[in-house]
Coordinates of C-alpha atoms and ligand atoms in Angstrom, one line a residue:
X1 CA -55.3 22.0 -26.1
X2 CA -57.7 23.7 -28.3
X3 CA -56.5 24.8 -32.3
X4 CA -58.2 27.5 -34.1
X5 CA -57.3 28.3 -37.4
X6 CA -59.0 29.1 -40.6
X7 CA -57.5 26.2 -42.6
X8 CA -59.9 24.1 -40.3
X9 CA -63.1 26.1 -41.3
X10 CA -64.6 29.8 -41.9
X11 CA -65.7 29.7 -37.9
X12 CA -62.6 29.6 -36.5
X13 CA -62.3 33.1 -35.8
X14 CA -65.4 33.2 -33.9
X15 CA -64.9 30.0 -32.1
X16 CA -61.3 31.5 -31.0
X17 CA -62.4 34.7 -29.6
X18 CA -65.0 32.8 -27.8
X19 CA -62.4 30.5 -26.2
X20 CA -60.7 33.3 -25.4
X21 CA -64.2 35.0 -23.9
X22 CA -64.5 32.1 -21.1
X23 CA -60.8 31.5 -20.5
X24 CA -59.6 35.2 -20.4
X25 CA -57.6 34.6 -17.0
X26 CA -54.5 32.4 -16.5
X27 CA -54.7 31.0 -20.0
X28 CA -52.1 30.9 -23.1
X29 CA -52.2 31.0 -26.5
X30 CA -49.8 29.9 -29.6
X31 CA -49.7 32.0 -32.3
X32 CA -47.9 30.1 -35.3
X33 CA -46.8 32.3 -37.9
X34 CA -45.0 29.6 -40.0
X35 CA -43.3 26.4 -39.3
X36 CA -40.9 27.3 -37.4
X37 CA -42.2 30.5 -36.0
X38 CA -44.2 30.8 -33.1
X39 CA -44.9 32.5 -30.2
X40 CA -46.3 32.1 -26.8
X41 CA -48.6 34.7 -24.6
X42 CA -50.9 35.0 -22.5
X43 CA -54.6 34.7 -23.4
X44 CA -55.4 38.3 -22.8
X45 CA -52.2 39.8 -24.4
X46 CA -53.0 42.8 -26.7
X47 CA -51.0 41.4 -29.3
X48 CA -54.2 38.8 -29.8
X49 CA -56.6 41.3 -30.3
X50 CA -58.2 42.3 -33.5
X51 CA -59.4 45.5 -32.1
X52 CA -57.8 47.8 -34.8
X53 CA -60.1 50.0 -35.5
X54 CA -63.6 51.3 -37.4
X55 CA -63.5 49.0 -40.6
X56 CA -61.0 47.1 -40.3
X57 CA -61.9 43.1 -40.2
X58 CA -59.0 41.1 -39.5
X59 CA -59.3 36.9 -39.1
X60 CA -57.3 36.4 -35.8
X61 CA -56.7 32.7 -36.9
X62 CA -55.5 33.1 -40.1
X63 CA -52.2 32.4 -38.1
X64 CA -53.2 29.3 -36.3
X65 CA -53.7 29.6 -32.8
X66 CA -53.1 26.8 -30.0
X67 CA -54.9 27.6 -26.8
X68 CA -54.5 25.7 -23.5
X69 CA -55.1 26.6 -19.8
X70 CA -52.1 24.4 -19.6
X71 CA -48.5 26.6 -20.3
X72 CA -46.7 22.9 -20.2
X73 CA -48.8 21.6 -22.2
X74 CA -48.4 24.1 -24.6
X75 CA -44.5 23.8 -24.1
X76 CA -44.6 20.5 -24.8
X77 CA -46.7 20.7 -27.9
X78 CA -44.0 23.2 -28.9
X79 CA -41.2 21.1 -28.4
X80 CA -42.7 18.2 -29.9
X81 CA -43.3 20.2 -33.3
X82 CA -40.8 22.8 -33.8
X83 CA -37.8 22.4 -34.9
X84 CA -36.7 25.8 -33.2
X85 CA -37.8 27.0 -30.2
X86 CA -40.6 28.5 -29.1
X87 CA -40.3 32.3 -28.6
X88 CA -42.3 34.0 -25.7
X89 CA -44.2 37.4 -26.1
X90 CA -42.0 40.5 -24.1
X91 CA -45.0 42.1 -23.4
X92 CA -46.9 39.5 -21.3
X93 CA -44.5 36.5 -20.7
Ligands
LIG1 ZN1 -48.2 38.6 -25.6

């Protein structure tokens, strides 16, 4: 498992989109928005884009981001470290 946030340094933005740029298929990602708040998808979900337009600069990993080819082991990190469960995206889960 791979973590990408900005906490951990100003490159963690570009070091998460390329993660995502050589494991596009059959990967997931965690996006943590707080403690106790996270939520799994699949690498190449649209929610996980920063694609929002002309101008607009958004830091994808200013919610930490756990990244794994591995869904259990992702599961498992989850389960390990939240105290509530982990919730999975509707659009690509
Ligand atoms: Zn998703």
């Amino acid at each position: 498992m791979e973590v990408f946030a900005d906490a951990q340094g100003e490159n963690a933005n570009d070091e998460y989109k390329s993660w995502k740029e050589h494991n596009r298929s059959d990967s997931y990602v965690i996006s943590r928005r707080s403690r106790n708040d996270a939520m799994l998808h699949r690498a190449d979900c649209w929610h996980l884009t920063d694609d929002f337009g002309p101008g607009v600069v958004v830091s994808l990993t200013a919610k930490p981001k756990y990244c794994s080819t591995d869904k259990r082991e992702l599961e498992n990190w989850a389960h390990e470290n939240l105290d509530k469960g982990l919730k999975r995206c509707r659009t690509c889960m």
